[in-house]
Coordinates of C-alpha atoms in Angstrom, one line a residue:
X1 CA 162.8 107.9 -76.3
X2 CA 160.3 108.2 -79.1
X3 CA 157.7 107.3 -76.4
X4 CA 158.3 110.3 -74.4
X5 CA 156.2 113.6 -74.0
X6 CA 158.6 116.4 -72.3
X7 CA 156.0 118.5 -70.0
X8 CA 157.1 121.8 -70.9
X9 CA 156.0 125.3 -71.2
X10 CA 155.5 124.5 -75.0
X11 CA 151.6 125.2 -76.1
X12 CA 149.8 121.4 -75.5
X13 CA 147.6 121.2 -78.5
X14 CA 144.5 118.7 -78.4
X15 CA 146.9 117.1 -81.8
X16 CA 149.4 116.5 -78.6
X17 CA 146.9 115.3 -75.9
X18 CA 145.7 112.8 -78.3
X19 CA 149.2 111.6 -79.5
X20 CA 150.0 111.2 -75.6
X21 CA 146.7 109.2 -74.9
X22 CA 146.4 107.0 -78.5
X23 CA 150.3 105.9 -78.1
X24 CA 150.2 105.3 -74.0
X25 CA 153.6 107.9 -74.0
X26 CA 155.5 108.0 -70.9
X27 CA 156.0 111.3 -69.3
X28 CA 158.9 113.7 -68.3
X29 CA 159.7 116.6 -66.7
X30 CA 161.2 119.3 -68.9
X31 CA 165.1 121.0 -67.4
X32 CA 162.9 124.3 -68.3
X33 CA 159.7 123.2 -66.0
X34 CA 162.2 121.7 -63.2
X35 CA 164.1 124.8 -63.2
X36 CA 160.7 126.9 -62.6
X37 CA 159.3 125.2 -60.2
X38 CA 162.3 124.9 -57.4
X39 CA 162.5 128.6 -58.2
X40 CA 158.9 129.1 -57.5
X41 CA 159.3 127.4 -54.4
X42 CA 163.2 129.2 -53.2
X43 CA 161.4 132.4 -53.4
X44 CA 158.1 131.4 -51.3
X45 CA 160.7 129.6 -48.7
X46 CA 162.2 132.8 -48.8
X47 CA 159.0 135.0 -48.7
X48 CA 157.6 133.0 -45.5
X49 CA 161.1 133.2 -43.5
X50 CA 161.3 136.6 -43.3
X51 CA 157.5 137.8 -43.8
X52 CA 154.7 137.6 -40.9
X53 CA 152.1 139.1 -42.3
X54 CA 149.3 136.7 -43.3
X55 CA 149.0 135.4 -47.2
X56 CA 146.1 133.7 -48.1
X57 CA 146.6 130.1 -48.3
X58 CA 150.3 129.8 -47.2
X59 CA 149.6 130.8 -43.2
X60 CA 146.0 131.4 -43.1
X61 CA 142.6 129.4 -43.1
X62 CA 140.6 128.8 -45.8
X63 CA 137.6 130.1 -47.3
X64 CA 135.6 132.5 -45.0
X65 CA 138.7 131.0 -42.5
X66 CA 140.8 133.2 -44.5
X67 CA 141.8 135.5 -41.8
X68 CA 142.7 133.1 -39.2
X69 CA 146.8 133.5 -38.7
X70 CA 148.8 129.7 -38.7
X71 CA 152.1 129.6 -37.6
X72 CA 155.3 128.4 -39.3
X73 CA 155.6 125.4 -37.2
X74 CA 151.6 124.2 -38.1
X75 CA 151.8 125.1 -42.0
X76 CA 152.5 121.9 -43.4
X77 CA 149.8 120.2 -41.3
X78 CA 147.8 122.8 -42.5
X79 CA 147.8 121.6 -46.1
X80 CA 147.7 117.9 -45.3
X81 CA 144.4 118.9 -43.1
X82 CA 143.0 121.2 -46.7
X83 CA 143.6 117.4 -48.3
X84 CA 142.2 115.1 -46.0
X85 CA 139.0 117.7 -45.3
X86 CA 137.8 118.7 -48.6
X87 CA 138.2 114.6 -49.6
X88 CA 134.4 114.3 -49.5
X89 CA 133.3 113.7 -53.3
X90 CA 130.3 110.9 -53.9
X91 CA 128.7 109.1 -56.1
X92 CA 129.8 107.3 -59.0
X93 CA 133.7 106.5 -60.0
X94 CA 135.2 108.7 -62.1
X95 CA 136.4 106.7 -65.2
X96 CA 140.0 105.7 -65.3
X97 CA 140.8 107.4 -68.5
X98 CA 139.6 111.1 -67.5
X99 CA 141.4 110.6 -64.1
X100 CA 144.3 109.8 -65.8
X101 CA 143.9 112.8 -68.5
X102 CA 143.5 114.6 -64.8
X103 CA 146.6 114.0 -63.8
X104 CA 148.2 114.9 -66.6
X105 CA 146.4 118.4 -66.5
X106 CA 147.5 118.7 -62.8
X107 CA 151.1 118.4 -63.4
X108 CA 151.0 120.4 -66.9
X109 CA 149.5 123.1 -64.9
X110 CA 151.8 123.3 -61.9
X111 CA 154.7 122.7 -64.2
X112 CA 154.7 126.7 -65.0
X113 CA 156.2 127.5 -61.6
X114 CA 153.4 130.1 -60.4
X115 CA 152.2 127.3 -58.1
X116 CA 155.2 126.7 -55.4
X117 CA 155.0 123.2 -55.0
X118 CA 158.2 120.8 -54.3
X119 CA 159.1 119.4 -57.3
X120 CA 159.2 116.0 -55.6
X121 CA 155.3 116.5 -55.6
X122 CA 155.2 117.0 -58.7
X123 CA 157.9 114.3 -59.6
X124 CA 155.6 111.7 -57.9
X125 CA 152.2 112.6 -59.7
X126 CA 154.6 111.8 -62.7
X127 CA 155.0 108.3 -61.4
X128 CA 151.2 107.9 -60.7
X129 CA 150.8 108.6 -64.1
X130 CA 153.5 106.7 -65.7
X131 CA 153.0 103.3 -63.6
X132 CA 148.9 104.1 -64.1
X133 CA 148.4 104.2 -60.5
X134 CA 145.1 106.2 -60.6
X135 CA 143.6 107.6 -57.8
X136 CA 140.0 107.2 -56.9
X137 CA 137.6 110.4 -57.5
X138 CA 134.3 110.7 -57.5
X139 CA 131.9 113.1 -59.8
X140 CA 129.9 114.6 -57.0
X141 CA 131.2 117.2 -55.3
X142 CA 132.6 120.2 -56.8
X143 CA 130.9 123.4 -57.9
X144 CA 133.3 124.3 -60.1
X145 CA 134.3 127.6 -58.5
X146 CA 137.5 127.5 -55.6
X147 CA 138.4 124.8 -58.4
X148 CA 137.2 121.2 -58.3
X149 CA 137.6 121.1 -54.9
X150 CA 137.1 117.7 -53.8
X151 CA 137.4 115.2 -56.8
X152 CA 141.0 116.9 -56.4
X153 CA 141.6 116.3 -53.1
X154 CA 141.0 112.7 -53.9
X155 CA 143.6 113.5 -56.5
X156 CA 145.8 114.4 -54.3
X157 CA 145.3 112.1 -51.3
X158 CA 147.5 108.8 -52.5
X159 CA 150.2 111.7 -52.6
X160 CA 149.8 111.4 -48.7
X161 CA 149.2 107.8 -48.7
X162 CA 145.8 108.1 -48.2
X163 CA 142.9 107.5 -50.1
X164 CA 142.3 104.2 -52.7
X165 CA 143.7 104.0 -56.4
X166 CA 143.0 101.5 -59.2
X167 CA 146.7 99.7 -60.0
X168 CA 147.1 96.9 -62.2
X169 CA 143.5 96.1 -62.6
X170 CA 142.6 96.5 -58.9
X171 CA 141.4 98.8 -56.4
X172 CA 144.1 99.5 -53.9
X173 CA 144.8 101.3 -50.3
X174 CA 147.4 103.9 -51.7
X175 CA 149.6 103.1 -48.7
X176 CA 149.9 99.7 -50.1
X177 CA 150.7 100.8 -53.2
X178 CA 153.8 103.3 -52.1
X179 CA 154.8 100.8 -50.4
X180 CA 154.9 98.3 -53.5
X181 CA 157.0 101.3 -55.1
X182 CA 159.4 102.1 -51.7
X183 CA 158.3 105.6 -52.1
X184 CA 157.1 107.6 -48.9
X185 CA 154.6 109.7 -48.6
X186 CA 154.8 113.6 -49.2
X187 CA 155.0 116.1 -46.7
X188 CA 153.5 119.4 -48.2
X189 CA 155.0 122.5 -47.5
X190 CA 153.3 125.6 -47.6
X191 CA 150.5 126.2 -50.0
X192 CA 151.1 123.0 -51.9
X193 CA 147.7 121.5 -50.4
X194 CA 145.7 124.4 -52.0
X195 CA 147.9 124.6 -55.2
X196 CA 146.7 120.7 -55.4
X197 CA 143.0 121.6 -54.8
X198 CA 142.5 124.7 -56.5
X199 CA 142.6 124.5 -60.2
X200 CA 140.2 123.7 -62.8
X201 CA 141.5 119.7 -63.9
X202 CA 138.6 118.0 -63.5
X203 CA 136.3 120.4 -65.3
X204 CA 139.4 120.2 -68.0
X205 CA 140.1 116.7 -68.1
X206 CA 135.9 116.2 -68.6
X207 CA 136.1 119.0 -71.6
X208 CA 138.9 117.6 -73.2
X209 CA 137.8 114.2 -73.3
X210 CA 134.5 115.1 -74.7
X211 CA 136.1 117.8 -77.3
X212 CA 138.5 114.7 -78.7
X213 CA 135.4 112.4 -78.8
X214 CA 133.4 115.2 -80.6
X215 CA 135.0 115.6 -83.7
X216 CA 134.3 112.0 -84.4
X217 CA 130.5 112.1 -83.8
X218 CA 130.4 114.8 -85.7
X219 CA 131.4 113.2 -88.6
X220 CA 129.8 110.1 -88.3
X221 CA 126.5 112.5 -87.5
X222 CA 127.0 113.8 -91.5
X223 CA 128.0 110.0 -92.4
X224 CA 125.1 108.3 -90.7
X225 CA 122.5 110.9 -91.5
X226 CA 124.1 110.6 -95.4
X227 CA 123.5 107.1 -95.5
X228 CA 119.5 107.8 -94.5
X229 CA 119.1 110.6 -97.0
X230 CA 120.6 107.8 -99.7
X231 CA 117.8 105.5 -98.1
X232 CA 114.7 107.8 -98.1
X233 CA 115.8 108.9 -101.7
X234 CA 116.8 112.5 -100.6
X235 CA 117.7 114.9 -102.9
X236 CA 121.0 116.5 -103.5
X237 CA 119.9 120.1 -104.1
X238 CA 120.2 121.9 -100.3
X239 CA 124.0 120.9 -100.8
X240 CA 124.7 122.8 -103.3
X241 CA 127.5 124.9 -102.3
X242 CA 125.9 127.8 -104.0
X243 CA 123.4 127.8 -101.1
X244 CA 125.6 127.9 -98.3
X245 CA 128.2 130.8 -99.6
X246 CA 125.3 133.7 -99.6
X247 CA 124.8 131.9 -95.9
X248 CA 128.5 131.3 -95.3
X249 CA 128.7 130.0 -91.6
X250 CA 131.7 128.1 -91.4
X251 CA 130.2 124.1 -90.1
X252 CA 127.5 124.8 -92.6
X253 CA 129.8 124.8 -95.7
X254 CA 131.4 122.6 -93.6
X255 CA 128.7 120.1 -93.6
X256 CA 127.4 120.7 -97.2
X257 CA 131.0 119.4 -99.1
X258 CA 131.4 116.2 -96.4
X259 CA 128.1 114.7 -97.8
X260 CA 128.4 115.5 -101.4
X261 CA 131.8 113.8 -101.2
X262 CA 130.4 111.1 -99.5
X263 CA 127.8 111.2 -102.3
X264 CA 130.2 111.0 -105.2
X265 CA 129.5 108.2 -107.8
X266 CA 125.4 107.8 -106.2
X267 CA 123.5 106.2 -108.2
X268 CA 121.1 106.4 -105.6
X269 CA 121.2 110.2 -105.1
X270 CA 121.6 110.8 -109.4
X271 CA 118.0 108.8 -110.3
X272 CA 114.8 111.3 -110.4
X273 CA 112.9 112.1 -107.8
X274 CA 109.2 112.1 -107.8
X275 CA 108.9 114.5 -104.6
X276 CA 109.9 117.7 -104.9
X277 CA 111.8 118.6 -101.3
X278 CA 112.3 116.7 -98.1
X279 CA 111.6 117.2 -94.7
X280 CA 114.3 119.2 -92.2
X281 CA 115.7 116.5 -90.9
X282 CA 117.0 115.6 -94.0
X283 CA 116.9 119.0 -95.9
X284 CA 118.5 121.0 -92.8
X285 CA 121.6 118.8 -92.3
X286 CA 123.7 121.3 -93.0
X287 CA 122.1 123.8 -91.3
X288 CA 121.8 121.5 -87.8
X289 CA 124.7 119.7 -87.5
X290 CA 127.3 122.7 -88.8
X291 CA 125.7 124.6 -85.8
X292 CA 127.1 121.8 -83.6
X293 CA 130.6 121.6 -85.6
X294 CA 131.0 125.7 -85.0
X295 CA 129.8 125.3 -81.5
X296 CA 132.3 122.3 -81.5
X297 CA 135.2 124.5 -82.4
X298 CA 134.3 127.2 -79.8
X299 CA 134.6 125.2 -77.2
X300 CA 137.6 123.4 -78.8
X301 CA 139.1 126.8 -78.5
X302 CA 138.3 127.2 -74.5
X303 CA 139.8 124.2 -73.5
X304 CA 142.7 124.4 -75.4
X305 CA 143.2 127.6 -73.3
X306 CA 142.6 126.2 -70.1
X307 CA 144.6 122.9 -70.7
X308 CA 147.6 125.9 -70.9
X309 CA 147.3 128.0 -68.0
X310 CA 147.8 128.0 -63.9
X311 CA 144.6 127.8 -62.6
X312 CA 145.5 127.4 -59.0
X313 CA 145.4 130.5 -56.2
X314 CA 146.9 132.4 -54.5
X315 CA 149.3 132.8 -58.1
X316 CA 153.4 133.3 -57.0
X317 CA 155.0 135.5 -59.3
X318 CA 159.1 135.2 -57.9
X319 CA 160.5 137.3 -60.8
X320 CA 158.3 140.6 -59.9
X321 CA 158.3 139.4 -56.1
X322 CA 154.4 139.3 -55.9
X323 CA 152.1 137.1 -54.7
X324 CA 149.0 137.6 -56.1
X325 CA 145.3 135.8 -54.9
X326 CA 143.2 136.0 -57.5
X327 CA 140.0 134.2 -59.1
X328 CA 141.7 131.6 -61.4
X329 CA 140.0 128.4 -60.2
X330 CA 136.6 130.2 -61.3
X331 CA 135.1 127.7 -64.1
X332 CA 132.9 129.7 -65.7
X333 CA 134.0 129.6 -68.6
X334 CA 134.1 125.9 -69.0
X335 CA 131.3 126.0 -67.2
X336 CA 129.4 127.6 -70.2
X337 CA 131.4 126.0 -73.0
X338 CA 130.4 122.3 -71.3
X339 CA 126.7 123.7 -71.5
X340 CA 127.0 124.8 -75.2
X341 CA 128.7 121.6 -75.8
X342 CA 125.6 119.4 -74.3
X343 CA 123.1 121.3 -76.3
X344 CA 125.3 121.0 -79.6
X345 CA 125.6 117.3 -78.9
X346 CA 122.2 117.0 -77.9
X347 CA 120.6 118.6 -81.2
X348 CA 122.6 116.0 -83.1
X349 CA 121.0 113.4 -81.4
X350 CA 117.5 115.3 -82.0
X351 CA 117.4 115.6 -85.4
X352 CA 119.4 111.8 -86.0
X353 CA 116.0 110.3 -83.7
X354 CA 113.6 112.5 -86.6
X355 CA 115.5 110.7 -89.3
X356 CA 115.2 107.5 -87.9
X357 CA 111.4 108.2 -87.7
X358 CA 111.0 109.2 -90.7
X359 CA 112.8 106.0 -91.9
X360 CA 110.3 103.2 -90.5
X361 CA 107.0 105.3 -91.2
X362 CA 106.6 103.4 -94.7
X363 CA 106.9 106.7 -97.1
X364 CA 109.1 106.6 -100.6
X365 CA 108.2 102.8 -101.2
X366 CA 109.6 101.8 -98.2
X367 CA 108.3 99.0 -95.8
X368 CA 106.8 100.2 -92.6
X369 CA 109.1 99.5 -89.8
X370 CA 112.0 98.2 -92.9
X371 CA 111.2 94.5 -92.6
X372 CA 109.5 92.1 -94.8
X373 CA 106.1 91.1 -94.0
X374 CA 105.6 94.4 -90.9
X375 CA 102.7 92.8 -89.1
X376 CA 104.4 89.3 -88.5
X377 CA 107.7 91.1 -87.8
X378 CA 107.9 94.4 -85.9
X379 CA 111.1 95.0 -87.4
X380 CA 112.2 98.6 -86.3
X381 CA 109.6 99.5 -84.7
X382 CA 111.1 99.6 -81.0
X383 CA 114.6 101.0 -81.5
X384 CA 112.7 104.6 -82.6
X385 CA 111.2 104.2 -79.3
X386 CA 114.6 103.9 -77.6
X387 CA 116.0 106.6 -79.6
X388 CA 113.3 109.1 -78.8
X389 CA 113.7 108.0 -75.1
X390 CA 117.5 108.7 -75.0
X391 CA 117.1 111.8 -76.8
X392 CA 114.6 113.2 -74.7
X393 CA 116.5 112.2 -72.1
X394 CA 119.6 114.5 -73.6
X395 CA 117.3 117.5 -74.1
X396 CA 116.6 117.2 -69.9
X397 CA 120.3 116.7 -69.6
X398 CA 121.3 119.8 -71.9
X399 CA 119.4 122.1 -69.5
X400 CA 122.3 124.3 -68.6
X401 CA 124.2 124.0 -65.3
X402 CA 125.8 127.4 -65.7
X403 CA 123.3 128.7 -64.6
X404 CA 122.7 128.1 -61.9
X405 CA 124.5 129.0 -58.2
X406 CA 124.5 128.2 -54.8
X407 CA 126.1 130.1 -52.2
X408 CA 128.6 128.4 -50.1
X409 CA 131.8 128.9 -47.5
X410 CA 129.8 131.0 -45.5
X411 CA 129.1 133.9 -48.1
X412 CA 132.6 134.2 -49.0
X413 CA 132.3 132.0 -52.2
X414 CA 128.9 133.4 -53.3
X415 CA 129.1 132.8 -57.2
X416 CA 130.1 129.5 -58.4
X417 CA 129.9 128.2 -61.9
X418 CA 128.4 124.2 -61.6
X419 CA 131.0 123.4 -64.2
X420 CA 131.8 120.2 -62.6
X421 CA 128.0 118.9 -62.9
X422 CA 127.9 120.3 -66.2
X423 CA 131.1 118.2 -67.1
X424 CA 129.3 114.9 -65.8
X425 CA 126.3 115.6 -68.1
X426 CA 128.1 116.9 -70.8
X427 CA 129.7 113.3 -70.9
X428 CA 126.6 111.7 -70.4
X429 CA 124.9 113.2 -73.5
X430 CA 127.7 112.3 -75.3
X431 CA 127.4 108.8 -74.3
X432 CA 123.5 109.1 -74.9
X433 CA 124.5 110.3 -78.7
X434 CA 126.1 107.5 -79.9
X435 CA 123.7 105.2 -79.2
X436 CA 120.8 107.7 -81.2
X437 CA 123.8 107.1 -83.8
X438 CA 123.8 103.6 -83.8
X439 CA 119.8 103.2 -83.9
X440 CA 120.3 105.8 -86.9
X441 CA 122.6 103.3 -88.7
X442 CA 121.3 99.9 -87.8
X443 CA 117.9 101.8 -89.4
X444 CA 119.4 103.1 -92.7
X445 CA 121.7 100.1 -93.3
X446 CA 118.5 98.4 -93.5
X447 CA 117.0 101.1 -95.8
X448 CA 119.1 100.8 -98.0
X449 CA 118.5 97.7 -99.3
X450 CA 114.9 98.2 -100.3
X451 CA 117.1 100.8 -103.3
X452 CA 119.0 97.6 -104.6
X453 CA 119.6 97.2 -107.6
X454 CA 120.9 100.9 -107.6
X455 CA 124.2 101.9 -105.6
X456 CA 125.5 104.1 -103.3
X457 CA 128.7 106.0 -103.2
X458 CA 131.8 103.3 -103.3
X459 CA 133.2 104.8 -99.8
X460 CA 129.1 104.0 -98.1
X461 CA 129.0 101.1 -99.6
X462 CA 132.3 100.2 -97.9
X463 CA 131.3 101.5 -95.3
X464 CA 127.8 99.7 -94.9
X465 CA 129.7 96.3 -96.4
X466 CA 132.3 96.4 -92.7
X467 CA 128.9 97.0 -90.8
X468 CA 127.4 94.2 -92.1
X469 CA 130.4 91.8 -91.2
X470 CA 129.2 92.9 -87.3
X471 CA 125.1 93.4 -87.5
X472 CA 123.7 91.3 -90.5
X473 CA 120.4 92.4 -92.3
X474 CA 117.3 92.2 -90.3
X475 CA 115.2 89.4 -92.3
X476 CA 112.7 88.5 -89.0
X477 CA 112.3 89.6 -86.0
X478 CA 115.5 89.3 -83.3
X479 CA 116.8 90.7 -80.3
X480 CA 118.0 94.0 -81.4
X481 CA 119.3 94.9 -78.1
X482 CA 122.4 92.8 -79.0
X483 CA 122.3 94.8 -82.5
X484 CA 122.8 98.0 -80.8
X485 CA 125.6 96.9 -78.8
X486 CA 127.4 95.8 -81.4
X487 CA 126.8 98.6 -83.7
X488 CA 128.0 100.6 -80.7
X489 CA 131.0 98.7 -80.4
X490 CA 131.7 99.3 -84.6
X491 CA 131.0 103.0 -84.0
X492 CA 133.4 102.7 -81.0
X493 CA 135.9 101.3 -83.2
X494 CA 135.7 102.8 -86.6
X495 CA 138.5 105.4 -86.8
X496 CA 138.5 108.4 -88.8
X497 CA 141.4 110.4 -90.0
X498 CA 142.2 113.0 -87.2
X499 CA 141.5 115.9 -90.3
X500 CA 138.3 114.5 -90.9

């Protein structure tokens, strides 16, 4: 079973999460995590048969409801009422790979056995994950606080047979689809409604997905923006290492050594220069964009965390005999690390645009706009325009959600973090930078060529040589829209090596 991840109480690594998502592995319920949760949920049988006091969650309201009393016989319709209630998310369709990566969070997190849910529950988001029935969530909603409330009651919903989910390439009722499967619906005991609500998985599956997808921007941020120095004849002096160890901030060194390796064998970046520096955005790369790879790493570091803890409340703790309700749903701090990730992200994106512009504006023997006869042919002209627009568009975007806060519940939730809305955006600047990428490359790839006869590196010229067999040289005006999609696709495709 080489195709097999055991959910266990082993520490899931983004290395893991990856492996999981690039090879489509099947997954399984450790003996360990099966063991933990029906003794989770023993002792809270046990607790309610012979306690009558109220415990938030189990046989109360929720919320500011929280000291209304239920009684045994209405608990389970308790929960399924928390589901079907708080099932109010909006707008657009959360995309099928972060609700899958949702899933996967959700039962990794109730797998520790502080949650007391029936291991049948969690046996059957298992299924939904292995048979890629995914539920339908939406990213308006949640504010990130009592947990991502609703996109997780949408989670949870098909549990009940309720709700839609995407299965085999179409939208489906989920009753249609238990039925396809002979399973019945759930019936939640005690708690196991909130225990599905609370918790932190959409915030997490958002930060994950963008900390995987980071790593590889930032590299082809230093590639890209390497391949424009070679074409506005930059000079090799700010990455000298010497510079960067009486300044020794770890993306900066960082930064310095990836383009001087990607430099090795130049002729381009070896001939003499006539001008004696450059400007930031060219001189500055290692400055800029290892800011963004150490504010990269921090947030790395958050998620990992989070991906590895219970995050749902009230917390049941069966070998001390406690039952503890807490504040573990909070997001703040994803809620801040998404934020620092959108303006790390973002100021790649700003200072990619200024190369770009710097590019077409006919300096170091260059043609204006990098096309022959600029005049007749507008060349480049327009994609710097599209470029500034998406990065301004970022810079609105990277305005922090964090800090923001809106009462709610009738006082009784009256901080919440706006981590959800800051996971949307996050995603969206993301999006938004690899397009300023592309712009960047489709712009220095043409460069480039007005240096010929000299060379570049043998790994860029590779490099550039691949590109070319996608977006040929610009020799007249075309429709570059199409060039942009297809240098998106390339980027999309172009895989780096995961120590990269």
């Amino acid at each position: 079973m080489e195709n097999v991840h055991y959910i266990s109480t082993d520490l899931l690594t983004f290395q893991v999460l990856e492996e999981i998502i690039s090879h489509q592995k099947s997954i399984v319920l450790s003996e360990n995590v099966k063991t933990n949760v029906i003794k989770c949920r023993k002792y809270l049988d046990s607790k309610m048969a012979s306690h009558s006091e109220p415990i938030y969650g189990i046989n109360t309201g929720f919320g500011s409801l929280c000291n209304v009393k239920i009684s045994n016989e209405n608990l389970s319709k308790l929960q399924e009422n928390l589901v079907k209630s708080h099932a109010c998310g909006t707008g657009e369709e959360v995309p099928n790979e972060i609700v899958k990566l949702m899933l996967l969070l959700k039962i990794q997190s109730l797998s520790y056995g502080h949650s007391g849910v029936q291991l049948k529950t969690v046996e059957r988001l298992v299924d939904f994950y292995n048979n890629d029935i995914l539920p339908v969530i939406y990213t308006q909603g949640s504010l990130g606080a009592s947990g991502d409330l609703a996109p997780l009651a949408h989670l949870a919903l098909p549990l009940l047979g309720e709700g839609e989910v995407w299965f085999e390439g179409k939208k489906e009722n989920s009753a249609e689809v238990l039925k396809h499967f002979g399973w019945e619906p759930i019936v939640l005991q005690s708690k196991e409604g909130l225990a599905l609500l609370n918790g932190t998985q959409f915030m997490s599956a958002y930060g994950a997905h963008i900390v995987m997808k980071a790593n590889k921007f930032s590299y082809l941020a230093d590639l890209i923006g390497t391949i424009s120095l070679e074409a506005f004849d930059g000079r090799i002096e700010p990455f000298n290492e010497l510079i960067h160890y009486i300044r020794p901030h770890h993306g900066q060194i960082a930064t310095a050594k990836r383009v001087k390796e990607f430099l090795d064998g130049s002729e381009i970046i070896e001939q003499s220069k006539t001008h004696v520096q450059d400007p930031y955005s060219f001189r500055c790369i290692p400055q800029v964009h290892g800011a963004s790879k150490d504010a990269i790493d921090y947030v790395k570091k958050v998620f990992k965390t989070e991906i590895n803890s219970v995050t749902d409340n009230p917390n049941i703790f069966f070998e001390s005999d406690q039952i503890i309700s807490g504040g573990n749903f909070h997001g703040q701090p994803l809620a801040l690390a998404l934020d620092f990730m959108a303006i790390a992200l973002a100021e790649l994106g700003s200072i990619s645009e200024r190369r770009t512009y710097q590019l077409i504006s006919g300096l170091r023997n260059l043609p204006a706009f990098l096309v022959d006869n600029p005049g007749l042919n507008s060349g480049f002209m327009i994609p710097q325009y599209t470029a500034a627009s998406i990065a301004s568009q970022n810079k609105q975007l990277a305005t922090p959600s964090s800090v923001d806060s809106i009462v709610s519940s009738n006082g009784q939730e009256d901080h919440v973090s706006m981590g959800a809305n800051g996971a949307t955006k996050c995603l969206r600047v993301l999006d938004n930078l690899e397009r300023i990428l592309a712009i960047e490359l489709m712009n220095a790839s043409q460069a480039i060529e007005y240096r010929r006869p000299l060379q570049s590196s043998d790994f860029i010229e590779m490099f550039i040589k691949s590109y070319r067999e996608e977006v040929p040289l610009v020799k007249e005006d075309r429709i570059l829209h199409y060039d942009i999609e297809k240098t998106v696709i390339f980027l999309n495709t172009f895989q780096i090596d995961e120590d990269c």
